[in-house]
Coordinates of N, CA and C in Angstrom, one line a residue:
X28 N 80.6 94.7 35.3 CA 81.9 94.4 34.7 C 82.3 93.0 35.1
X29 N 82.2 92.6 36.1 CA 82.4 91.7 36.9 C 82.1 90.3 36.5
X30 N 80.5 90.3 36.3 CA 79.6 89.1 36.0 C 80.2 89.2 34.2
X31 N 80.6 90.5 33.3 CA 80.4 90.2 32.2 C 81.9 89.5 31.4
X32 N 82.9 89.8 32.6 CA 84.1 89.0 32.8 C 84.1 87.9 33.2
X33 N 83.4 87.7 33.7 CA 83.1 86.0 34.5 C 82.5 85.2 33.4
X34 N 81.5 85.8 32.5 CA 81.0 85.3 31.3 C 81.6 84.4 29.9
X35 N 82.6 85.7 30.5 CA 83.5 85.4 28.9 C 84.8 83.5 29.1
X36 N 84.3 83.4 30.5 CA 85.3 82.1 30.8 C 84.2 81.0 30.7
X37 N 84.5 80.3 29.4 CA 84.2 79.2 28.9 C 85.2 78.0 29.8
X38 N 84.0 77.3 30.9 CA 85.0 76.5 31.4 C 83.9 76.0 32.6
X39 N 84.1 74.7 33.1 CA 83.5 74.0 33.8 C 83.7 74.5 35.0
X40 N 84.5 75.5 35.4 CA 84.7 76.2 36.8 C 84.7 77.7 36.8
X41 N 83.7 78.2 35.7 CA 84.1 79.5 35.5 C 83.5 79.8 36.8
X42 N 82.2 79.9 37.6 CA 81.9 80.0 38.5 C 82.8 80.2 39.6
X43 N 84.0 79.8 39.6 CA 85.3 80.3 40.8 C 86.2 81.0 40.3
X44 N 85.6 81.5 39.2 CA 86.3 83.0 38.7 C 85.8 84.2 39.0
X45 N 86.9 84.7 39.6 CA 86.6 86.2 40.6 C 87.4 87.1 39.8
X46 N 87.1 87.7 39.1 CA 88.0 89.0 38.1 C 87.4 90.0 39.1
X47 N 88.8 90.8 39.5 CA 88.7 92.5 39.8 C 89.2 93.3 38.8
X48 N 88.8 94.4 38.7 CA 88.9 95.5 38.1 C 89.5 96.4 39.1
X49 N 90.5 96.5 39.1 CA 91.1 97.5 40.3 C 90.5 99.3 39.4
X50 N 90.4 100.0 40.6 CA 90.0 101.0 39.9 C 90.5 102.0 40.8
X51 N 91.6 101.4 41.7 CA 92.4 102.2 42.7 C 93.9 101.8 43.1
X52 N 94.5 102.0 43.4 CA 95.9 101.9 43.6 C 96.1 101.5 45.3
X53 N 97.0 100.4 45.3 CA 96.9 100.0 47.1 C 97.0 101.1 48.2
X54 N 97.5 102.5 47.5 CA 97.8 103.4 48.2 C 96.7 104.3 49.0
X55 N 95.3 104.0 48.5 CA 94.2 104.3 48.8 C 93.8 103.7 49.8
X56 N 94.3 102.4 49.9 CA 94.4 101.5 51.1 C 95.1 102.2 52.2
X57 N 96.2 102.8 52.1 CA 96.8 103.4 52.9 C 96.7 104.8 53.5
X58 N 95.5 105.5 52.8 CA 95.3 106.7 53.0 C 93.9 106.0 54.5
X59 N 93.2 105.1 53.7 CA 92.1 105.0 54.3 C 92.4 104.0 55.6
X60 N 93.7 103.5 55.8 CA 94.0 102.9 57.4 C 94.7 104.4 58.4
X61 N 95.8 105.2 57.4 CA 95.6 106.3 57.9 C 96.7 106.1 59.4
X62 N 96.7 105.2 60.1 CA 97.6 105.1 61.5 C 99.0 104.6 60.6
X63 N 99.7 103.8 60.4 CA 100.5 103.7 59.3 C 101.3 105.0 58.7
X64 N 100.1 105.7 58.5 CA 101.0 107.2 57.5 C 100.9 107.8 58.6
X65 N 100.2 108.2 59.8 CA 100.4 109.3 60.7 C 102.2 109.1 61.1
X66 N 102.0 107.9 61.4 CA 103.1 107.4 61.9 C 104.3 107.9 61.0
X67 N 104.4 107.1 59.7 CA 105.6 107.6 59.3 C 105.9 109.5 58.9
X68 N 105.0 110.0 59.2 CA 105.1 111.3 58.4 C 105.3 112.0 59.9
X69 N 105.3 111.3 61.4 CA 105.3 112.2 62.4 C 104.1 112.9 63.0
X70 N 103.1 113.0 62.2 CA 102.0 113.4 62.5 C 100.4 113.3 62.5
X71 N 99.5 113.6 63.1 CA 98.2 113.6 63.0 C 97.4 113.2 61.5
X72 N 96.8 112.2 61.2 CA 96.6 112.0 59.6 C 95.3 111.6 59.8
X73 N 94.0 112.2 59.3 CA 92.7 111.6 59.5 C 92.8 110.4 58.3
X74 N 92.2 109.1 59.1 CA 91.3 108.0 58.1 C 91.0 109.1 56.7
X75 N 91.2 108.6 55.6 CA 90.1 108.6 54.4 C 89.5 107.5 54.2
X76 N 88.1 107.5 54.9 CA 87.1 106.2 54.7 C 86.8 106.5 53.0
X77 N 86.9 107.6 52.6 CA 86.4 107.6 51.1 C 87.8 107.5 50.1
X78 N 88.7 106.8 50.6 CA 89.7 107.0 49.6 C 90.1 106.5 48.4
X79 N 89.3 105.1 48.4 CA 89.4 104.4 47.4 C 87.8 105.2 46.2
X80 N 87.0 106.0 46.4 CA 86.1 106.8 45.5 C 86.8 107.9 45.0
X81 N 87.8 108.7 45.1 CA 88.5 109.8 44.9 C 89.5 109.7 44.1
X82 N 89.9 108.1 43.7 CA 91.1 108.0 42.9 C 90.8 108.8 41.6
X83 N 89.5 109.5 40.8 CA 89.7 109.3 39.8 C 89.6 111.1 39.7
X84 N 89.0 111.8 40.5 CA 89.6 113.2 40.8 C 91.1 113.5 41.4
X85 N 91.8 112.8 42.4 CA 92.9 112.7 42.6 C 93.3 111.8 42.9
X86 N 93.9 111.0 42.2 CA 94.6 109.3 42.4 C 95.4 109.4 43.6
X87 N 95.3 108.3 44.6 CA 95.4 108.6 46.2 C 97.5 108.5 46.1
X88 N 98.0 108.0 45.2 CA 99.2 108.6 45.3 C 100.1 109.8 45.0
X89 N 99.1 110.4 44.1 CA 99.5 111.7 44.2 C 99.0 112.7 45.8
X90 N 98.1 112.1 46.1 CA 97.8 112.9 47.6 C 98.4 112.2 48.1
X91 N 99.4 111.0 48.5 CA 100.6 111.0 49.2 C 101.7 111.6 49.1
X92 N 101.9 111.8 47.7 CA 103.1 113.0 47.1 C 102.6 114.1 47.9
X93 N 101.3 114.6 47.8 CA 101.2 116.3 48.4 C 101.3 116.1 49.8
X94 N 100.7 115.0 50.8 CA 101.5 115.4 52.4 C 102.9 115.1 52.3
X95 N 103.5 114.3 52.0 CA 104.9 114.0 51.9 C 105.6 115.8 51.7
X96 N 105.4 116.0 50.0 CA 106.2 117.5 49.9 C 105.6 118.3 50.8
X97 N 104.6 118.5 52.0 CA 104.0 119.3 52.7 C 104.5 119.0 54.3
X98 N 104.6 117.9 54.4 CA 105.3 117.6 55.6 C 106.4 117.4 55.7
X99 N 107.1 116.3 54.7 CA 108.9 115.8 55.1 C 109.2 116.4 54.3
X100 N 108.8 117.2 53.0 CA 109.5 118.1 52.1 C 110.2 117.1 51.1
X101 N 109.9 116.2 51.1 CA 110.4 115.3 49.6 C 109.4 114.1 49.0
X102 N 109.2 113.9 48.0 CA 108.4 113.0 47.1 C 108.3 111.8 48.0
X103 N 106.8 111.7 48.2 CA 106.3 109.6 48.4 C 107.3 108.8 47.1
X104 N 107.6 108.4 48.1 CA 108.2 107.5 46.9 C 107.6 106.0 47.4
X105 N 106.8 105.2 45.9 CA 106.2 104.0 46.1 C 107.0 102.7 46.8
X106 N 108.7 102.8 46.5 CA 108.9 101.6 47.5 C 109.5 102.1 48.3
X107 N 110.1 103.2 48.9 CA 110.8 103.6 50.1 C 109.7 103.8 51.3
X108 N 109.1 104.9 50.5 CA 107.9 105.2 51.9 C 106.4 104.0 51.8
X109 N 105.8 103.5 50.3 CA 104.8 102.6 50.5 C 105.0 101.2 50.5
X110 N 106.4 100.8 50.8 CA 106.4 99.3 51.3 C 106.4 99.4 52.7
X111 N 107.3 99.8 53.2 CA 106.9 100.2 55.1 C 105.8 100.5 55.5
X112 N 105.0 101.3 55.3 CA 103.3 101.6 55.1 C 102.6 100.5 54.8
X113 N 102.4 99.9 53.8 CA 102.0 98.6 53.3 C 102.0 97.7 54.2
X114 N 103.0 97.4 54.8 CA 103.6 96.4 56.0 C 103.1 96.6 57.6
X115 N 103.0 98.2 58.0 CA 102.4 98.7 58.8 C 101.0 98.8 59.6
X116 N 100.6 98.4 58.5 CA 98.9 99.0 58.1 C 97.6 97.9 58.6
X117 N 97.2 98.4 59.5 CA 95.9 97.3 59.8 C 94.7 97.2 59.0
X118 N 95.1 95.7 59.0 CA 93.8 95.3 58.1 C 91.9 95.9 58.6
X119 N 91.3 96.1 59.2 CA 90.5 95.9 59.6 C 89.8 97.4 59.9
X120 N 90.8 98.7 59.7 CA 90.4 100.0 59.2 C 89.7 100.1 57.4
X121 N 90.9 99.1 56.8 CA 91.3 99.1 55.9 C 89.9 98.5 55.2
X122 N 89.5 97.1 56.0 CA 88.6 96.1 55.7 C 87.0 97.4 55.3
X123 N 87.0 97.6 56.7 CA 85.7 98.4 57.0 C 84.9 99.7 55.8
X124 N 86.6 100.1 55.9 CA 86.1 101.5 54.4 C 86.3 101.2 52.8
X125 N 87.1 100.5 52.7 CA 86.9 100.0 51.1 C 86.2 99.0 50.7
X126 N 85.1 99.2 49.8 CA 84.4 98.2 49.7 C 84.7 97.7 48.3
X127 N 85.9 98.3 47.4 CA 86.4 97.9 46.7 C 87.4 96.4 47.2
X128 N 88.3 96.9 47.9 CA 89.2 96.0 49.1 C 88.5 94.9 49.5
X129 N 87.3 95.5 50.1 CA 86.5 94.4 50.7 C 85.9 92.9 50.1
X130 N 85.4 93.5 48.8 CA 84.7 92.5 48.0 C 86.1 91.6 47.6
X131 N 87.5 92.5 47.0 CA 88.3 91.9 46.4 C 88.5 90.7 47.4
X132 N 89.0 90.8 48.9 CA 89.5 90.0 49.8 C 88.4 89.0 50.4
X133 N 86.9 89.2 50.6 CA 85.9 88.2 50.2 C 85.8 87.3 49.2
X134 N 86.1 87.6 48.0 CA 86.2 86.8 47.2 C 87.1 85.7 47.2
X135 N 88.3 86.1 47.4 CA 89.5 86.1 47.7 C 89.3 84.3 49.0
X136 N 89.0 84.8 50.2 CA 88.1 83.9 50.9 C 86.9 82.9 50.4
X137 N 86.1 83.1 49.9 CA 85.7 82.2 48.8 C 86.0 81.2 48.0
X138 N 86.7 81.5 47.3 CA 87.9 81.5 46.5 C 88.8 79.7 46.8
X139 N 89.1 80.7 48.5 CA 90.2 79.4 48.9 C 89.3 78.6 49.2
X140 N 87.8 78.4 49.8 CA 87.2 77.8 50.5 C 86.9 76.3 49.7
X141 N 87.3 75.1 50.4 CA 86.6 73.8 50.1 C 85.7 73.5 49.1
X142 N 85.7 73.1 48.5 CA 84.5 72.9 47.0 C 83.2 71.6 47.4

């Protein structure tokens, strides 16, 4: 998908064109750093190192909705509870298990790097 988006840029620099295809929601990010949500929900939360592959059986913000209704008894809500979270969250859990994330934010580094 990647290389055939890259293709389609007619241009003397297509080569420093990095197209993602997000195929997950940041919130998968935040299942899979995991310290961040223990934290705000009060309790014990295993890593999902697989979180960003599961979005498309259960999109990882609906399984924030279900601990949220299961533990604080009210809806994730994306900017109350996932901007705090978001802000919280270490990079380097985060880095290790998504390799969606990963490539995005390598590139990303590339990207800025000196020509």
């Amino acid at each position: 998908m990647r290389e055939w988006l890259r293709g389609q840029v007619e241009h003397a620099r297509a080569n420093r064109f990095f197209p993602h295809v997000c195929v997950h929601q940041t919130e998968a990010w935040i299942l899979a750093e995991g310290e961040a949500l223990a934290k705000r929900l009060d309790r014990s939360i295993l890593q999902d190192r697989d979180a960003e592959e599961k979005n498309f059986e259960n999109p990882p913000s609906k399984r924030l909705n279900q601990l949220f209704l299961k533990l604080k008894k009210t809806r994730y809500n994306k900017l109350a509870d996932g901007t705090p979270l978001f802000k919280a969250m270490q990079f380097t859990p985060v880095y290790r298990s998504c390799r969606y994330f990963q490539a995005f934010y390598d590139d990303l580094k590339k990207a800025a790097e000196p020509q």
